[in-house]
mmCIF file of N, CA and C in Angstrom:
data_model
loop_
_atom_site.group_PDB
_atom_site.id
_atom_site.type_symbol
_atom_site.label_atom_id
_atom_site.label_comp_id
_atom_site.label_asym_id
_atom_site.label_seq_id
_atom_site.Cartn_x
_atom_site.Cartn_y
_atom_site.Cartn_z
ATOM 1 N N MET U 376 2.767 168.674 17.846
ATOM 2 C CA MET U 376 1.824 167.644 17.492
ATOM 3 C C MET U 376 2.593 166.381 17.123
ATOM 4 N N PRO U 377 2.363 165.283 17.832
ATOM 5 C CA PRO U 377 3.106 164.048 17.563
ATOM 6 C C PRO U 377 2.714 163.432 16.214
ATOM 7 N N LEU U 378 3.666 162.755 15.618
ATOM 8 C CA LEU U 378 3.412 162.064 14.359
ATOM 9 C C LEU U 378 2.581 160.816 14.621
ATOM 10 N N GLU U 379 1.934 160.320 13.590
ATOM 11 C CA GLU U 379 1.181 159.078 13.723
ATOM 12 C C GLU U 379 2.128 157.954 14.119
ATOM 13 N N ALA U 380 1.621 157.022 14.924
ATOM 14 C CA ALA U 380 2.458 155.938 15.461
ATOM 15 C C ALA U 380 3.128 155.129 14.352
ATOM 16 N N GLY U 381 2.407 154.755 13.336
ATOM 17 C CA GLY U 381 2.967 153.932 12.267
ATOM 18 C C GLY U 381 3.947 154.666 11.385
ATOM 19 N N LEU U 382 3.791 155.984 11.277
ATOM 20 C CA LEU U 382 4.669 156.766 10.409
ATOM 21 C C LEU U 382 6.104 156.762 10.910
ATOM 22 N N LEU U 383 6.304 156.957 12.190
ATOM 23 C CA LEU U 383 7.659 157.010 12.738
ATOM 24 C C LEU U 383 8.381 155.665 12.569
ATOM 25 N N GLU U 384 7.630 154.578 12.550
ATOM 26 C CA GLU U 384 8.233 153.247 12.386
ATOM 27 C C GLU U 384 8.827 153.048 10.996
ATOM 28 N N ILE U 385 8.284 153.721 9.980
ATOM 29 C CA ILE U 385 8.774 153.504 8.617
ATOM 30 C C ILE U 385 9.738 154.592 8.136
ATOM 31 N N LEU U 386 9.817 155.707 8.868
ATOM 32 C CA LEU U 386 10.735 156.773 8.474
ATOM 33 C C LEU U 386 12.169 156.419 8.853
ATOM 34 N N ALA U 387 13.108 156.852 8.025
ATOM 35 C CA ALA U 387 14.532 156.638 8.299
ATOM 36 C C ALA U 387 15.298 157.876 7.853
ATOM 37 N N CYS U 388 16.467 158.041 8.392
ATOM 38 C CA CYS U 388 17.340 159.154 8.021
ATOM 39 C C CYS U 388 17.720 159.020 6.546
ATOM 40 N N PRO U 389 17.493 160.063 5.744
ATOM 41 C CA PRO U 389 17.860 159.997 4.328
ATOM 42 C C PRO U 389 19.369 159.875 4.097
ATOM 43 N N ALA U 390 20.172 160.332 5.045
ATOM 44 C CA ALA U 390 21.625 160.310 4.871
ATOM 45 C C ALA U 390 22.229 158.939 5.181
ATOM 46 N N CYS U 391 21.799 158.311 6.285
ATOM 47 C CA CYS U 391 22.451 157.056 6.699
ATOM 48 C C CYS U 391 21.475 155.889 6.879
ATOM 49 N N HIS U 392 20.181 156.146 6.739
ATOM 50 C CA HIS U 392 19.120 155.133 6.821
ATOM 51 C C HIS U 392 18.902 154.568 8.221
ATOM 52 N N ALA U 393 19.386 155.240 9.247
ATOM 53 C CA ALA U 393 19.155 154.828 10.634
ATOM 54 C C ALA U 393 17.748 155.257 11.053
ATOM 55 N N PRO U 394 17.168 154.620 12.069
ATOM 56 C CA PRO U 394 15.853 155.037 12.568
ATOM 57 C C PRO U 394 15.897 156.455 13.130
ATOM 58 N N LEU U 395 14.736 157.091 13.169
ATOM 59 C CA LEU U 395 14.603 158.446 13.694
ATOM 60 C C LEU U 395 13.845 158.423 15.010
ATOM 61 N N LYS U 396 14.178 159.381 15.890
ATOM 62 C CA LYS U 396 13.528 159.526 17.194
ATOM 63 C C LYS U 396 12.877 160.898 17.227
ATOM 64 N N GLU U 397 11.614 160.953 17.666
ATOM 65 C CA GLU U 397 10.874 162.209 17.671
ATOM 66 C C GLU U 397 11.098 162.992 18.960
ATOM 67 N N THR U 398 11.322 164.306 18.805
ATOM 68 C CA THR U 398 11.348 165.232 19.935
ATOM 69 C C THR U 398 10.219 166.232 19.705
ATOM 70 N N ASP U 399 10.182 167.318 20.454
ATOM 71 C CA ASP U 399 9.104 168.296 20.312
ATOM 72 C C ASP U 399 9.010 168.893 18.915
ATOM 73 N N SER U 400 10.137 169.258 18.340
ATOM 74 C CA SER U 400 10.092 169.966 17.057
ATOM 75 C C SER U 400 11.016 169.381 15.999
ATOM 76 N N GLU U 401 11.601 168.210 16.274
ATOM 77 C CA GLU U 401 12.564 167.617 15.349
ATOM 78 C C GLU U 401 12.460 166.099 15.347
ATOM 79 N N LEU U 402 13.028 165.513 14.298
ATOM 80 C CA LEU U 402 13.278 164.085 14.255
ATOM 81 C C LEU U 402 14.787 163.916 14.285
ATOM 82 N N LEU U 403 15.279 163.216 15.279
ATOM 83 C CA LEU U 403 16.719 163.037 15.451
ATOM 84 C C LEU U 403 17.158 161.691 14.903
ATOM 85 N N CYS U 404 18.232 161.688 14.136
ATOM 86 C CA CYS U 404 18.808 160.455 13.623
ATOM 87 C C CYS U 404 19.499 159.728 14.773
ATOM 88 N N THR U 405 19.272 158.423 14.875
ATOM 89 C CA THR U 405 19.882 157.630 15.940
ATOM 90 C C THR U 405 21.200 156.985 15.506
ATOM 91 N N GLY U 406 21.624 157.234 14.276
ATOM 92 C CA GLY U 406 22.896 156.693 13.795
ATOM 93 C C GLY U 406 24.068 157.316 14.534
ATOM 94 N N GLN U 407 25.037 156.508 14.933
ATOM 95 C CA GLN U 407 26.146 157.005 15.746
ATOM 96 C C GLN U 407 27.019 158.020 15.013
ATOM 97 N N GLY U 408 27.267 157.835 13.765
ATOM 98 C CA GLY U 408 28.130 158.753 13.040
ATOM 99 C C GLY U 408 27.392 159.894 12.372
ATOM 100 N N CYS U 409 26.084 159.899 12.430
ATOM 101 C CA CYS U 409 25.276 160.882 11.703
ATOM 102 C C CYS U 409 24.754 161.963 12.652
ATOM 103 N N GLY U 410 23.679 161.696 13.353
ATOM 104 C CA GLY U 410 23.137 162.623 14.333
ATOM 105 C C GLY U 410 22.414 163.840 13.784
ATOM 106 N N LEU U 411 22.014 163.819 12.508
ATOM 107 C CA LEU U 411 21.290 164.957 11.946
ATOM 108 C C LEU U 411 19.935 165.122 12.629
ATOM 109 N N ALA U 412 19.443 166.351 12.683
ATOM 110 C CA ALA U 412 18.131 166.654 13.276
ATOM 111 C C ALA U 412 17.278 167.306 12.193
ATOM 112 N N TYR U 413 16.183 166.645 11.828
ATOM 113 C CA TYR U 413 15.295 167.116 10.774
ATOM 114 C C TYR U 413 14.118 167.867 11.389
ATOM 115 N N PRO U 414 13.799 169.063 10.883
ATOM 116 C CA PRO U 414 12.710 169.848 11.463
ATOM 117 C C PRO U 414 11.342 169.254 11.136
ATOM 118 N N ILE U 415 10.379 169.547 11.999
ATOM 119 C CA ILE U 415 8.979 169.226 11.740
ATOM 120 C C ILE U 415 8.267 170.562 11.611
ATOM 121 N N LYS U 416 7.737 170.854 10.416
ATOM 122 C CA LYS U 416 7.070 172.125 10.152
ATOM 123 C C LYS U 416 5.591 171.875 9.881
ATOM 124 N N ASP U 417 4.732 172.492 10.676
ATOM 125 C CA ASP U 417 3.279 172.342 10.541
ATOM 126 C C ASP U 417 2.864 170.877 10.589
ATOM 127 N N GLY U 418 3.545 170.078 11.421
ATOM 128 C CA GLY U 418 3.205 168.672 11.588
ATOM 129 C C GLY U 418 3.758 167.758 10.510
ATOM 130 N N ILE U 419 4.580 168.299 9.601
ATOM 131 C CA ILE U 419 5.135 167.511 8.500
ATOM 132 C C ILE U 419 6.648 167.459 8.639
ATOM 133 N N PRO U 420 7.231 166.246 8.719
ATOM 134 C CA PRO U 420 8.691 166.157 8.809
ATOM 135 C C PRO U 420 9.342 166.555 7.485
ATOM 136 N N VAL U 421 10.382 167.376 7.580
ATOM 137 C CA VAL U 421 11.134 167.819 6.398
ATOM 138 C C VAL U 421 12.404 166.977 6.354
ATOM 139 N N LEU U 422 12.360 165.904 5.581
ATOM 140 C CA LEU U 422 13.479 164.959 5.545
ATOM 141 C C LEU U 422 14.431 165.264 4.384
ATOM 142 N N LEU U 423 14.926 166.480 4.373
ATOM 143 C CA LEU U 423 15.921 166.909 3.397
ATOM 144 C C LEU U 423 17.232 167.158 4.127
ATOM 145 N N VAL U 424 18.293 166.546 3.650
ATOM 146 C CA VAL U 424 19.594 166.686 4.304
ATOM 147 C C VAL U 424 20.010 168.155 4.352
ATOM 148 N N ASP U 425 19.687 168.921 3.315
ATOM 149 C CA ASP U 425 20.043 170.349 3.269
ATOM 150 C C ASP U 425 19.309 171.159 4.334
ATOM 151 N N GLU U 426 18.159 170.703 4.804
ATOM 152 C CA GLU U 426 17.363 171.403 5.821
ATOM 153 C C GLU U 426 17.697 170.926 7.239
ATOM 154 N N ALA U 427 18.451 169.861 7.364
ATOM 155 C CA ALA U 427 18.751 169.266 8.669
ATOM 156 C C ALA U 427 19.785 170.088 9.430
ATOM 157 N N ARG U 428 19.648 170.040 10.746
ATOM 158 C CA ARG U 428 20.615 170.690 11.645
ATOM 159 C C ARG U 428 21.724 169.673 11.927
ATOM 160 N N ARG U 429 22.942 170.112 11.757
ATOM 161 C CA ARG U 429 24.107 169.247 12.034
ATOM 162 C C ARG U 429 24.355 169.180 13.539
ATOM 163 N N PRO U 430 24.876 168.048 14.029
ATOM 164 C CA PRO U 430 25.193 167.948 15.459
ATOM 165 C C PRO U 430 26.325 168.913 15.832
ATOM 166 N N ALA U 431 26.300 169.350 17.071
ATOM 167 C CA ALA U 431 27.316 170.294 17.556
ATOM 168 C C ALA U 431 28.646 169.622 17.784
#
């Protein structure tokens, strides 16, 4: 389920404050040195660094 259009515009990565990009089940940080992927559970983004998937 996609996030509301205005919501994605105001969300930012909690670690580096870069904009986020939505995929099917995650919000991906667009920061070059960061790259964390935050899960979306039941339509709600979980923007906790401890819950984020680290880049490979």
